[in-house]
Structures are given as C-alpha cells and as structure tokens.
C-alpha cells in the first residue's frame, strides 16, 4: 500500500496541522510505503515572498522530522524537485471539467471574499490548485491520502479526474482513497472556529513558550461562574483540546469536574497549557538537534527527491503512452 500526503510551507505549523495530518501520516509510516512532501508549488498560490517560502520550507522539514517523520521509513522531499508533477498536471487539466474546479471551496470561498483582480484575491494557480494536487497524488500510484477534512473535496476531485482519464485513455491511474481521522477531523482554534493560520487562532507546535501560554489562556470561554455546573462540558474548547493532548483518563477527569461545577476556566486553561507543553517536549528537543544539523535535513530532502522521481517518472511515462504523447 502506498500512502501519500503533502503540506504547504505557507506559515508556522499548528496543532491542527499536527493532529489532522502530521500525526496520522507519521503513524502510517509503519503500515505501508509512505511518501510525504512539502508542497512549495502550492504555496505559490497564496504566498508571494521568496525568502519567506525558502525559510518556511526548511521549517516544515524540521517540524515534520522533529514530530517523527523518519527518513528511513518514509520518502520525504520538496515538491518542486519533481517537475514531472507539473507536466502531469497539464495532462490532467485537459480532463478536469471547469465546473468541477469552480465548485472547489479553496477557490470559491476566496473568490467570494476577495474577488480576482489582484494577487490578494484569486489567481489562476489557486483555481488550478486541485489539478496540481491530483497530479501529486496520481503520479505515485497512491492508495491512501491522510489529510484533514478540509482537503476531502480535493481528493474527490482527484478521483474524478483519474476516473475520467482512465475511461478516456485506458487504465492508467490508481484511484486513491482519503484517510480522515474522524475524532480529530477539525481541531478548533482559540476562537472556536477551525484552527487555521488564516484565522489567527492557532496554537503552534513549536511556538515560543510565553506566546503560546498567552494563546492558551486566551481561549474563548463563556461567562458562567466557576461554581456553576456545565452540562455541556464536552463542548468546552479547552476540554476538546485536552482530549488530544492528555491521557484519556486525565481529560475525562477535567471534563467531569467542569460538568459538576467548581472548576474555573483559568485553572482548566493552565492545566491545558501544561499538557500541551509536555506533549511536544520530546519533539522540541529533537527539533533543536535537527536545527544544528541542517545539512542532514537538506540531504534527506535531496535523497527523497531522487527516490520519488524514480516512481514519478514511470507513472508519467505510462500516462504519456496512454494519451498518445509517446
Ligand atoms: P491552514 O488551515 O492553517 O492553512 P493547511 O490548509 O495548510 O492549514 O493544512 C495542512 C494540513 O493540515 C491539511 O491536511 C489540513 O487538512 C490539516 N489541517 C489544517 N487545519 C486543521 C484543523 N484545524 N484540524 C484538522 N486538520 C487540519
Ligand atoms: N493542499 C494540501 C493542503 O493545503 C497540500 C497538498 C498538496 C496535498 N498536494 C497534496 C495533500 C497531495 C495531500 C496530497 O493541505
């Protein structure tokens, strides 16, 4: 079984990225052939600062490896080191109906919010983004794609495109399945919406202690007094996050205390911060080691790119044969 996923180097990674995509991807390393990459081509649709992209790319590599991506188990590379992907994206774009792409939230929502007349709005790259993503997935004969729920639609588009191409030109592509963790499908941010770098409501994986403490202490709560029982304790933001970061029994204990009344929100948030901080402590230490050895990280990406390329070039050739280009 081949497992594939990608993550954009478009900002600092947060615990929504970790629980929604990175942790499942890391756990799958032992279940099949894992292929993971840094989607720097995709980041060009929304980030227009070259130096920032360069720095973010290295940061994502460090973050992912610190969190447990093991280059002995996984192939790990930077998307743009495989130009085959953009070539396949062209072939796929000719069988991708406009209507299908127009319905994609990534494009539709941003267009509705910002329009399309300058770079702050939508560009053609954002419109074509799902086709490039389909190329990422199909070029590796991927079976399983672990992602957060917001990417589900893109996997559906990928499947549609693959089926269309296969019907037209004969069996060429493997049809992939999304893998979405139901319990953590959407990690909430400090305001209760989906945690996202676009909403400024994130708790970072590797943020500086004081800043992250401030974010945790700033989680939005209601105005009920500590003494009041809270029959809806399971909906409390801090409880939801604690379920991800603490042992189940510990999280259940806090939830019961909140439900019964007598536990103040401040104390609950302090406990949440401690659990968050301890949860990522070993990864923080590992990240420091990696940051002292950037040549190693760069080498991992280079070796990953050449291993990935061996697979990708064969599938691209298969698609070129099928469609009469070769
Ligand atoms: P952001 O929303 O911060 O821009 P990305 O879109 O770059 O994050 O997402 C990278 C990966 O992390 C995707 O697989 C996405 O589904 C997952 N992800 C992002 N935010 C969350 C969240 N709040 N809960 C669960 N998964 C998430
Ligand atoms: N679009 C994904 C995101 O923003 C990143 C991505 C690009 C991806 N290509 C992919 C994820 C292929 C899975 C498979 O999170």
mmCIF file of C-alpha atoms in Angstrom, residues 43-156:
data_model
loop_
_atom_site.group_PDB
_atom_site.id
_atom_site.type_symbol
_atom_site.label_atom_id
_atom_site.label_comp_id
_atom_site.label_asym_id
_atom_site.label_seq_id
_atom_site.Cartn_x
_atom_site.Cartn_y
_atom_site.Cartn_z
ATOM 1 C CA UNK A 43 2.273 27.695 -1.577
ATOM 2 C CA UNK A 44 2.882 29.979 -4.582
ATOM 3 C CA UNK A 45 -0.879 30.480 -4.927
ATOM 4 C CA UNK A 46 -1.020 32.459 -1.679
ATOM 5 C CA UNK A 47 2.492 33.377 -0.527
ATOM 6 C CA UNK A 48 4.430 35.865 -2.629
ATOM 7 C CA UNK A 49 7.613 36.308 -0.599
ATOM 8 C CA UNK A 50 10.518 34.211 -1.935
ATOM 9 C CA UNK A 51 12.680 34.379 1.183
ATOM 10 C CA UNK A 52 9.721 33.518 3.378
ATOM 11 C CA UNK A 53 8.973 30.453 1.237
ATOM 12 C CA UNK A 54 12.608 29.333 1.458
ATOM 13 C CA UNK A 55 12.603 29.673 5.245
ATOM 14 C CA UNK A 56 9.183 28.077 5.702
ATOM 15 C CA UNK A 57 10.219 25.113 3.577
ATOM 16 C CA UNK A 58 13.163 24.341 5.810
ATOM 17 C CA UNK A 59 10.998 24.924 8.892
ATOM 18 C CA UNK A 60 8.367 22.465 7.693
ATOM 19 C CA UNK A 61 11.094 19.900 7.044
ATOM 20 C CA UNK A 62 12.453 20.384 10.578
ATOM 21 C CA UNK A 63 8.980 20.351 12.127
ATOM 22 C CA UNK A 64 7.880 17.201 10.348
ATOM 23 C CA UNK A 65 11.092 15.312 11.106
ATOM 24 C CA UNK A 66 11.047 16.504 14.726
ATOM 25 C CA UNK A 67 7.473 15.209 15.056
ATOM 26 C CA UNK A 68 8.538 11.750 13.934
ATOM 27 C CA UNK A 69 8.816 11.598 10.169
ATOM 28 C CA UNK A 70 11.598 9.069 9.826
ATOM 29 C CA UNK A 71 13.565 9.231 6.561
ATOM 30 C CA UNK A 72 14.449 5.562 6.960
ATOM 31 C CA UNK A 73 10.766 4.693 6.747
ATOM 32 C CA UNK A 74 9.405 7.473 4.522
ATOM 33 C CA UNK A 75 10.366 9.151 1.296
ATOM 34 C CA UNK A 76 10.404 12.897 2.056
ATOM 35 C CA UNK A 77 11.041 15.638 -0.499
ATOM 36 C CA UNK A 78 10.251 19.109 -1.745
ATOM 37 C CA UNK A 79 7.544 19.191 -4.423
ATOM 38 C CA UNK A 80 9.411 21.430 -6.888
ATOM 39 C CA UNK A 81 12.322 18.974 -7.062
ATOM 40 C CA UNK A 82 9.989 16.833 -9.189
ATOM 41 C CA UNK A 83 8.973 18.932 -12.220
ATOM 42 C CA UNK A 84 7.263 15.773 -13.564
ATOM 43 C CA UNK A 85 4.346 16.731 -11.340
ATOM 44 C CA UNK A 86 3.684 19.956 -13.240
ATOM 45 C CA UNK A 87 3.919 18.092 -16.529
ATOM 46 C CA UNK A 88 1.319 15.575 -15.404
ATOM 47 C CA UNK A 89 -0.843 18.448 -14.110
ATOM 48 C CA UNK A 90 -1.165 19.677 -17.701
ATOM 49 C CA UNK A 91 -2.360 16.279 -18.941
ATOM 50 C CA UNK A 92 -4.879 16.128 -16.107
ATOM 51 C CA UNK A 93 -6.087 19.693 -16.624
ATOM 52 C CA UNK A 94 -7.407 18.693 -20.054
ATOM 53 C CA UNK A 95 -9.785 16.180 -18.471
ATOM 54 C CA UNK A 96 -10.751 18.342 -15.470
ATOM 55 C CA UNK A 97 -14.147 19.967 -16.095
ATOM 56 C CA UNK A 98 -14.288 23.699 -15.324
ATOM 57 C CA UNK A 99 -17.490 23.211 -13.348
ATOM 58 C CA UNK A 100 -15.786 20.763 -11.013
ATOM 59 C CA UNK A 101 -12.980 23.233 -10.243
ATOM 60 C CA UNK A 102 -15.384 26.156 -9.883
ATOM 61 C CA UNK A 103 -17.122 24.243 -7.094
ATOM 62 C CA UNK A 104 -13.936 23.778 -5.046
ATOM 63 C CA UNK A 105 -14.106 25.634 -1.708
ATOM 64 C CA UNK A 106 -10.449 26.645 -1.796
ATOM 65 C CA UNK A 107 -11.164 28.778 -4.861
ATOM 66 C CA UNK A 108 -14.849 29.576 -4.414
ATOM 67 C CA UNK A 109 -14.624 30.882 -0.849
ATOM 68 C CA UNK A 110 -11.608 33.049 -1.525
ATOM 69 C CA UNK A 111 -13.165 34.455 -4.689
ATOM 70 C CA UNK A 112 -16.355 35.299 -2.802
ATOM 71 C CA UNK A 113 -14.320 37.045 -0.089
ATOM 72 C CA UNK A 114 -11.670 38.807 -2.148
ATOM 73 C CA UNK A 115 -12.520 38.820 -5.845
ATOM 74 C CA UNK A 116 -9.939 38.151 -8.526
ATOM 75 C CA UNK A 117 -8.427 41.380 -9.720
ATOM 76 C CA UNK A 118 -5.083 41.346 -7.969
ATOM 77 C CA UNK A 119 -2.779 38.941 -6.169
ATOM 78 C CA UNK A 120 -4.592 39.362 -2.859
ATOM 79 C CA UNK A 121 -7.595 37.699 -4.461
ATOM 80 C CA UNK A 122 -7.668 34.562 -6.555
ATOM 81 C CA UNK A 123 -5.162 33.725 -9.278
ATOM 82 C CA UNK A 124 -5.194 31.020 -11.903
ATOM 83 C CA UNK A 125 -2.873 28.904 -9.737
ATOM 84 C CA UNK A 126 -5.481 28.801 -6.980
ATOM 85 C CA UNK A 127 -8.137 27.789 -9.497
ATOM 86 C CA UNK A 128 -5.905 25.036 -10.892
ATOM 87 C CA UNK A 129 -4.640 24.006 -7.435
ATOM 88 C CA UNK A 130 -6.783 20.827 -7.222
ATOM 89 C CA UNK A 131 -5.395 19.652 -10.573
ATOM 90 C CA UNK A 132 -1.828 20.029 -9.334
ATOM 91 C CA UNK A 133 -2.849 18.191 -6.185
ATOM 92 C CA UNK A 134 -4.345 15.408 -8.318
ATOM 93 C CA UNK A 135 -1.015 15.169 -10.144
ATOM 94 C CA UNK A 136 0.837 14.944 -6.794
ATOM 95 C CA UNK A 137 -1.326 12.026 -5.780
ATOM 96 C CA UNK A 138 -1.740 10.146 -9.061
ATOM 97 C CA UNK A 139 1.904 10.314 -10.093
ATOM 98 C CA UNK A 140 2.793 7.989 -7.207
ATOM 99 C CA UNK A 141 0.032 5.392 -7.701
ATOM 100 C CA UNK A 142 -1.073 6.425 -4.210
ATOM 101 C CA UNK A 143 -3.682 4.292 -2.475
ATOM 102 C CA UNK A 144 -4.259 6.302 0.695
ATOM 103 C CA UNK A 145 -4.056 10.056 1.358
ATOM 104 C CA UNK A 146 -4.139 11.113 5.041
ATOM 105 C CA UNK A 147 -5.438 14.701 5.304
ATOM 106 C CA UNK A 148 -7.680 16.909 7.432
ATOM 107 C CA UNK A 149 -11.350 17.181 6.491
ATOM 108 C CA UNK A 150 -10.894 20.447 4.564
ATOM 109 C CA UNK A 151 -8.918 18.547 1.911
ATOM 110 C CA UNK A 152 -11.563 15.886 1.322
ATOM 111 C CA UNK A 153 -13.065 17.705 -1.654
ATOM 112 C CA UNK A 154 -9.662 17.817 -3.344
ATOM 113 C CA UNK A 155 -9.324 14.052 -3.046
ATOM 114 C CA UNK A 156 -12.775 13.670 -4.590
#
